[in-house]
Amino acid sequence: MEYANLRRQAASLKRSLFDQGYLDEQFCQVEDLQDEASPNFAEEVVSLFFKDSARLVANIEQAMEKYPGDFNRWDAHMQQLKGSCFSIGASKMSNECTSFRNSCAEENAEGCRRSFQKVKREHAILRQKLESYFQLLRQAGPARTATRSGGK
Amino acid sequence: MMSCKGLGGEGSAAAALPHVLAVDDSSVDRAVISGILRSSKFRVTAVDSGKRALELLGSEANVSMIITDYWMPEMTGYELLKKVKESSKLKGIPVVIMSSENVPTRISRCLEEGAEDFLLKPVQPSDVSRLCNRVLR
């Protein structure tokens, strides 16, 4: 019963992440790669994403401080972050990365700063929501398949 | 094709699968493409740079296909493609390029240089199935 309840909560949280635009179909593609050999594949990939993206966000912050007005450099760093967002289906964050890159193309430093704050905010929100999601899945335990007792 | 079931354990079964070398500087993308390739029943080695890819290709004789990101620091996927195609030992290995950007001039440049295909990221399992059926079977 508890397992079913936790699974329902996880499913509901995931649905809300899609409904609110935090995630897109690519996230399902990543989850679909899970199998018996890699039962925690999605969580591992997401964990890699947050480790990598934290580093990339720090790189961008540093680049904006050390190289003011070097829009090419800022853009190159953000391109990497956007690519990672694409790969796990982090659509809201990806959209903010695009806004930043658009500001770079316009050489709009203030626009870049505003977009970058939004990137960081979306990053923090997504991390918290996905941590909750995977925590629910871990508490629920591995998916159980229905068994027939004493059957034909 | 040799059956992989019940023959001498995991080692020989794995060795019977086509071996794909995945090259991407992003750890996330390496994990995803490796997952897709493994789910399509390929043996995968993933490295983080063109330089490491060439080192492995120099020592590992049995690579059936290379799938590489385009944008990587120090050596791009295009530069890796060129080096593979310039090598008498390696030029027969199919090379596929991946990129998150749809830049027609980039795509045609890679295809002209001998790339088998150019995939837009995020790469889907259906992309890999279609590609591997064409290139490896």
Short mmCIF file of C-alpha atoms in Angstrom, two decimals:
data_model
loop_
_atom_site.label_atom_id
_atom_site.label_comp_id
_atom_site.label_asym_id
_atom_site.label_seq_id
_atom_site.Cartn_x
_atom_site.Cartn_y
_atom_site.Cartn_z
CA MET A 1 0.00 0.00 0.00
CA GLU A 2 2.78 2.35 1.02
CA TYR A 3 4.66 1.47 -2.16
CA ALA A 4 1.62 2.28 -4.28
CA ASN A 5 1.06 5.56 -2.47
CA LEU A 6 4.68 6.66 -2.89
CA ARG A 7 4.62 5.69 -6.57
CA ARG A 8 1.43 7.74 -7.01
CA GLN A 9 3.04 10.74 -5.35
CA ALA A 10 6.10 10.42 -7.59
CA ALA A 11 3.90 10.13 -10.70
CA SER A 12 1.91 13.17 -9.63
CA LEU A 13 5.07 15.21 -9.02
CA LYS A 14 6.43 14.18 -12.40
CA ARG A 15 3.15 15.16 -14.08
CA SER A 16 3.28 18.57 -12.45
CA LEU A 17 6.87 19.06 -13.62
CA PHE A 18 5.67 18.48 -17.17
CA ASP A 19 2.52 20.58 -16.77
CA GLN A 20 4.52 23.51 -15.39
CA GLY A 21 7.06 23.25 -18.20
CA TYR A 22 10.06 22.27 -16.12
CA LEU A 23 10.54 19.05 -18.06
CA ASP A 24 9.78 17.87 -21.57
CA GLU A 25 9.54 14.56 -23.41
CA GLN A 26 13.32 14.10 -23.40
CA PHE A 27 13.13 13.32 -19.68
CA CYS A 28 10.85 10.37 -20.48
CA GLN A 29 13.36 9.19 -23.07
CA VAL A 30 16.04 9.14 -20.37
CA GLU A 31 13.78 7.24 -17.97
CA ASP A 32 12.92 4.77 -20.74
CA LEU A 33 16.60 3.80 -20.92
CA GLN A 34 16.34 2.25 -17.45
CA ASP A 35 16.39 -1.51 -17.36
CA GLU A 36 17.42 -4.32 -15.05
CA ALA A 37 21.09 -3.67 -15.78
CA SER A 38 20.71 0.08 -15.09
CA PRO A 39 17.72 0.46 -12.75
CA ASN A 40 18.77 3.93 -11.56
CA PHE A 41 19.92 5.26 -14.91
CA ALA A 42 17.71 8.36 -14.87
CA GLU A 43 18.77 9.38 -11.37
CA GLU A 44 22.42 8.84 -12.28
CA VAL A 45 22.11 11.00 -15.40
CA VAL A 46 20.28 13.73 -13.50
CA SER A 47 22.93 13.62 -10.80
CA LEU A 48 25.61 14.02 -13.49
CA PHE A 49 23.61 16.91 -14.92
CA PHE A 50 23.51 18.82 -11.65
CA LYS A 51 27.18 18.21 -10.97
CA ASP A 52 28.07 19.37 -14.48
CA SER A 53 25.64 22.28 -14.57
CA ALA A 54 26.84 23.63 -11.20
CA ARG A 55 30.33 23.78 -12.66
CA LEU A 56 29.11 25.43 -15.87
CA VAL A 57 27.08 28.03 -13.96
CA ALA A 58 30.20 28.85 -11.90
CA ASN A 59 32.22 29.14 -15.13
CA ILE A 60 29.70 31.55 -16.60
CA GLU A 61 29.65 33.64 -13.43
CA GLN A 62 33.42 33.81 -13.45
CA ALA A 63 33.53 34.65 -17.16
CA MET A 64 31.04 37.48 -16.70
CA GLU A 65 33.16 38.88 -13.90
CA LYS A 66 36.60 38.42 -15.39
CA TYR A 67 35.77 39.16 -19.03
CA PRO A 68 33.18 41.95 -19.08
CA GLY A 69 31.64 42.42 -22.51
CA ASP A 70 33.19 39.24 -23.92
CA PHE A 71 29.87 38.02 -25.26
CA ASN A 72 31.44 35.28 -27.38
CA ARG A 73 33.03 33.74 -24.32
CA TRP A 74 29.85 34.05 -22.26
CA ASP A 75 27.85 32.52 -25.11
CA ALA A 76 30.26 29.60 -25.53
CA HIS A 77 29.88 28.67 -21.86
CA MET A 78 26.10 29.02 -21.98
CA GLN A 79 25.95 26.86 -25.12
CA GLN A 80 27.45 24.01 -23.11
CA LEU A 81 24.93 24.44 -20.32
CA LYS A 82 22.03 24.61 -22.76
CA GLY A 83 23.21 21.40 -24.40
CA SER A 84 23.12 19.58 -21.08
CA CYS A 85 19.63 20.95 -20.38
CA PHE A 86 18.45 19.59 -23.73
CA SER A 87 19.85 16.17 -22.96
CA ILE A 88 17.76 15.63 -19.85
CA GLY A 89 14.68 17.56 -20.96
CA ALA A 90 15.14 20.53 -18.62
CA SER A 91 13.02 22.77 -20.84
CA LYS A 92 12.43 25.82 -18.62
CA MET A 93 16.10 26.06 -17.85
CA SER A 94 16.94 25.55 -21.49
CA ASN A 95 14.62 28.43 -22.45
CA GLU A 96 16.41 30.76 -20.02
CA CYS A 97 19.74 29.67 -21.51
CA THR A 98 18.37 30.65 -24.92
CA SER A 99 17.35 34.09 -23.59
CA PHE A 100 20.87 34.57 -22.31
CA ARG A 101 22.34 33.59 -25.68
CA ASN A 102 19.96 35.98 -27.44
CA SER A 103 21.20 38.77 -25.19
CA CYS A 104 24.77 37.82 -26.04
CA ALA A 105 23.94 38.05 -29.74
CA GLU A 106 22.52 41.53 -29.12
CA GLU A 107 25.57 42.41 -26.97
CA ASN A 108 23.14 43.34 -24.24
CA ALA A 109 25.07 42.94 -20.98
CA GLU A 110 22.14 43.89 -18.76
CA GLY A 111 19.92 41.41 -20.58
CA CYS A 112 22.58 38.74 -20.03
CA ARG A 113 22.73 39.49 -16.32
CA ARG A 114 18.94 39.28 -15.96
CA SER A 115 18.76 36.04 -17.93
CA PHE A 116 21.61 34.55 -15.96
CA GLN A 117 19.78 35.19 -12.69
CA LYS A 118 16.79 33.36 -14.15
CA VAL A 119 19.02 30.47 -15.26
CA LYS A 120 20.34 30.14 -11.72
CA ARG A 121 16.85 30.33 -10.25
CA GLU A 122 15.47 27.66 -12.59
CA HIS A 123 18.51 25.50 -11.88
CA ALA A 124 17.86 25.65 -8.13
CA ILE A 125 14.13 24.98 -8.51
CA LEU A 126 14.66 22.05 -10.84
CA ARG A 127 17.27 20.54 -8.56
CA GLN A 128 14.93 20.69 -5.58
CA LYS A 129 11.99 19.22 -7.51
CA LEU A 130 13.97 16.38 -9.06
CA GLU A 131 15.58 15.55 -5.73
CA SER A 132 12.08 15.21 -4.26
CA TYR A 133 10.98 13.07 -7.19
CA PHE A 134 13.88 10.63 -6.93
CA GLN A 135 13.59 10.52 -3.15
CA LEU A 136 9.99 9.37 -3.52
CA LEU A 137 11.06 6.72 -6.02
CA ARG A 138 13.83 5.52 -3.70
CA GLN A 139 11.41 5.30 -0.79
CA ALA A 140 8.96 3.37 -2.95
CA GLY A 141 11.67 0.88 -3.88
CA PRO A 142 11.99 -1.02 -7.15
CA ALA A 143 8.90 -1.36 -9.32
CA ARG A 144 7.00 -4.48 -8.46
CA THR A 145 5.36 -6.64 -11.11
CA ALA A 146 2.02 -8.33 -10.45
CA THR A 147 2.25 -12.01 -9.59
CA ARG A 148 -0.42 -14.64 -9.64
CA SER A 149 -0.46 -16.94 -6.61
CA GLY A 150 -1.21 -20.65 -7.12
CA GLY A 151 -2.42 -19.84 -10.57
CA LYS A 152 -2.57 -21.80 -13.83
CA MET B 1 25.48 -13.71 -36.57
CA MET B 2 26.75 -15.53 -33.48
CA SER B 3 24.18 -16.03 -30.73
CA CYS B 4 25.11 -14.28 -27.55
CA LYS B 5 23.20 -16.61 -25.25
CA GLY B 6 24.90 -19.18 -23.03
CA LEU B 7 28.29 -19.02 -24.67
CA GLY B 8 31.27 -18.83 -22.33
CA GLY B 9 29.85 -16.16 -20.02
CA GLU B 10 29.59 -12.39 -20.15
CA GLY B 11 33.01 -11.69 -21.66
CA SER B 12 32.56 -13.55 -24.93
CA ALA B 13 28.92 -12.45 -25.24
CA ALA B 14 29.94 -8.79 -24.93
CA ALA B 15 32.76 -9.28 -27.42
CA ALA B 16 30.27 -10.54 -30.02
CA LEU B 17 28.35 -7.23 -30.01
CA PRO B 18 29.36 -4.39 -32.38
CA HIS B 19 31.63 -1.99 -30.57
CA VAL B 20 30.77 1.71 -30.78
CA LEU B 21 33.12 4.45 -29.63
CA ALA B 22 31.19 7.46 -28.28
CA VAL B 23 33.05 10.77 -28.00
CA ASP B 24 31.62 13.74 -26.10
CA ASP B 25 33.13 16.22 -23.66
CA SER B 26 29.80 16.45 -21.79
CA SER B 27 29.48 13.77 -19.11
CA VAL B 28 25.69 14.01 -19.35
CA ASP B 29 25.65 13.46 -23.10
CA ARG B 30 28.17 10.63 -22.79
CA ALA B 31 25.89 8.90 -20.31
CA VAL B 32 22.80 9.38 -22.47
CA ILE B 33 24.34 8.24 -25.74
CA SER B 34 25.97 5.27 -23.98
CA GLY B 35 22.58 4.34 -22.51
CA ILE B 36 20.92 4.54 -25.91
CA LEU B 37 23.64 2.46 -27.57
CA ARG B 38 23.58 -0.19 -24.84
CA SER B 39 19.79 -0.43 -25.02
CA SER B 40 20.25 -1.04 -28.75
CA LYS B 41 22.56 -3.93 -27.84
CA PHE B 42 25.90 -2.38 -28.67
CA ARG B 43 29.10 -2.57 -26.69
CA VAL B 44 30.10 1.01 -25.88
CA THR B 45 33.29 2.77 -24.94
CA ALA B 46 32.79 6.44 -24.12
CA VAL B 47 35.63 8.98 -24.03
CA ASP B 48 35.65 12.72 -23.40
CA SER B 49 37.85 14.01 -26.22
CA GLY B 50 39.03 13.49 -29.77
CA LYS B 51 42.55 12.96 -28.45
CA ARG B 52 41.42 10.08 -26.21
CA ALA B 53 39.40 8.66 -29.08
CA LEU B 54 42.49 8.52 -31.30
CA GLU B 55 44.52 6.93 -28.50
CA LEU B 56 41.91 4.23 -28.12
CA LEU B 57 41.61 3.71 -31.85
CA GLY B 58 45.36 3.21 -31.98
CA SER B 59 45.23 0.40 -29.46
CA GLU B 60 41.77 -1.12 -29.95
CA ALA B 61 41.34 -2.91 -33.25
CA ASN B 62 37.69 -3.69 -32.97
CA VAL B 63 35.68 -0.44 -33.26
CA SER B 64 32.69 -0.77 -35.59
CA MET B 65 31.51 2.83 -35.49
CA ILE B 66 32.43 6.19 -33.99
CA ILE B 67 29.74 8.60 -32.82
CA THR B 68 31.12 11.97 -31.84
CA ASP B 69 29.92 15.37 -30.70
CA TYR B 70 30.78 18.21 -33.03
CA TRP B 71 31.73 20.94 -30.56
CA MET B 72 34.52 19.80 -28.25
CA PRO B 73 37.46 21.79 -26.91
CA GLU B 74 40.92 21.18 -28.43
CA MET B 75 39.69 18.86 -31.17
CA THR B 76 36.23 19.19 -32.70
CA GLY B 77 34.26 16.22 -33.99
CA TYR B 78 34.96 17.48 -37.51
CA GLU B 79 38.71 17.43 -36.85
CA LEU B 80 38.42 13.92 -35.42
CA LEU B 81 36.47 12.87 -38.51
CA LYS B 82 39.21 14.24 -40.76
CA LYS B 83 41.94 12.43 -38.86
CA VAL B 84 40.02 9.15 -39.06
CA LYS B 85 39.41 9.52 -42.78
CA GLU B 86 43.06 10.46 -43.41
CA SER B 87 44.28 7.29 -41.70
CA SER B 88 44.72 4.20 -43.84
CA LYS B 89 44.06 2.06 -40.77
CA LEU B 90 40.95 3.90 -39.57
CA LYS B 91 39.28 5.33 -42.67
CA GLY B 92 36.91 2.36 -43.04
CA ILE B 93 35.26 3.04 -39.66
CA PRO B 94 31.93 4.87 -40.09
CA VAL B 95 31.82 8.19 -38.24
CA VAL B 96 28.60 9.87 -37.13
CA ILE B 97 28.55 13.47 -35.91
CA MET B 98 26.15 14.81 -33.26
CA SER B 99 25.37 18.44 -32.59
CA SER B 100 22.80 20.44 -30.66
CA GLU B 101 22.82 23.09 -33.41
CA ASN B 102 21.24 22.75 -36.83
CA VAL B 103 23.79 24.56 -38.99
CA PRO B 104 23.42 23.50 -42.65
CA THR B 105 26.97 24.48 -43.63
CA ARG B 106 28.33 22.48 -40.71
CA ILE B 107 26.27 19.45 -41.67
CA SER B 108 27.27 19.51 -45.33
CA ARG B 109 30.93 20.04 -44.42
CA CYS B 110 30.88 16.92 -42.26
CA LEU B 111 29.06 14.83 -44.84
CA GLU B 112 31.47 15.97 -47.56
CA GLU B 113 34.36 14.95 -45.36
CA GLY B 114 32.91 11.42 -45.17
CA ALA B 115 30.62 11.38 -42.13
CA GLU B 116 27.94 8.71 -42.37
CA ASP B 117 25.30 10.88 -40.81
CA PHE B 118 24.73 13.99 -38.75
CA LEU B 119 22.36 13.69 -35.79
CA LEU B 120 20.78 16.58 -33.94
CA LYS B 121 20.84 16.38 -30.18
CA PRO B 122 19.11 15.19 -28.15
CA VAL B 123 19.73 11.94 -29.99
CA GLN B 124 16.81 9.51 -29.84
CA PRO B 125 16.90 5.71 -29.69
CA SER B 126 15.11 5.66 -33.06
CA ASP B 127 17.98 7.71 -34.60
CA VAL B 128 20.48 5.15 -33.37
CA SER B 129 18.43 2.13 -34.50
CA ARG B 130 17.95 3.56 -37.97
CA LEU B 131 21.57 4.52 -38.23
CA CYS B 132 23.03 1.30 -36.92
CA ASN B 133 20.76 -0.82 -39.11
CA ARG B 134 22.06 1.07 -42.12
CA VAL B 135 25.71 1.32 -41.16
CA LEU B 136 26.45 -1.82 -39.21
CA ARG B 137 24.22 -4.59 -40.57
#
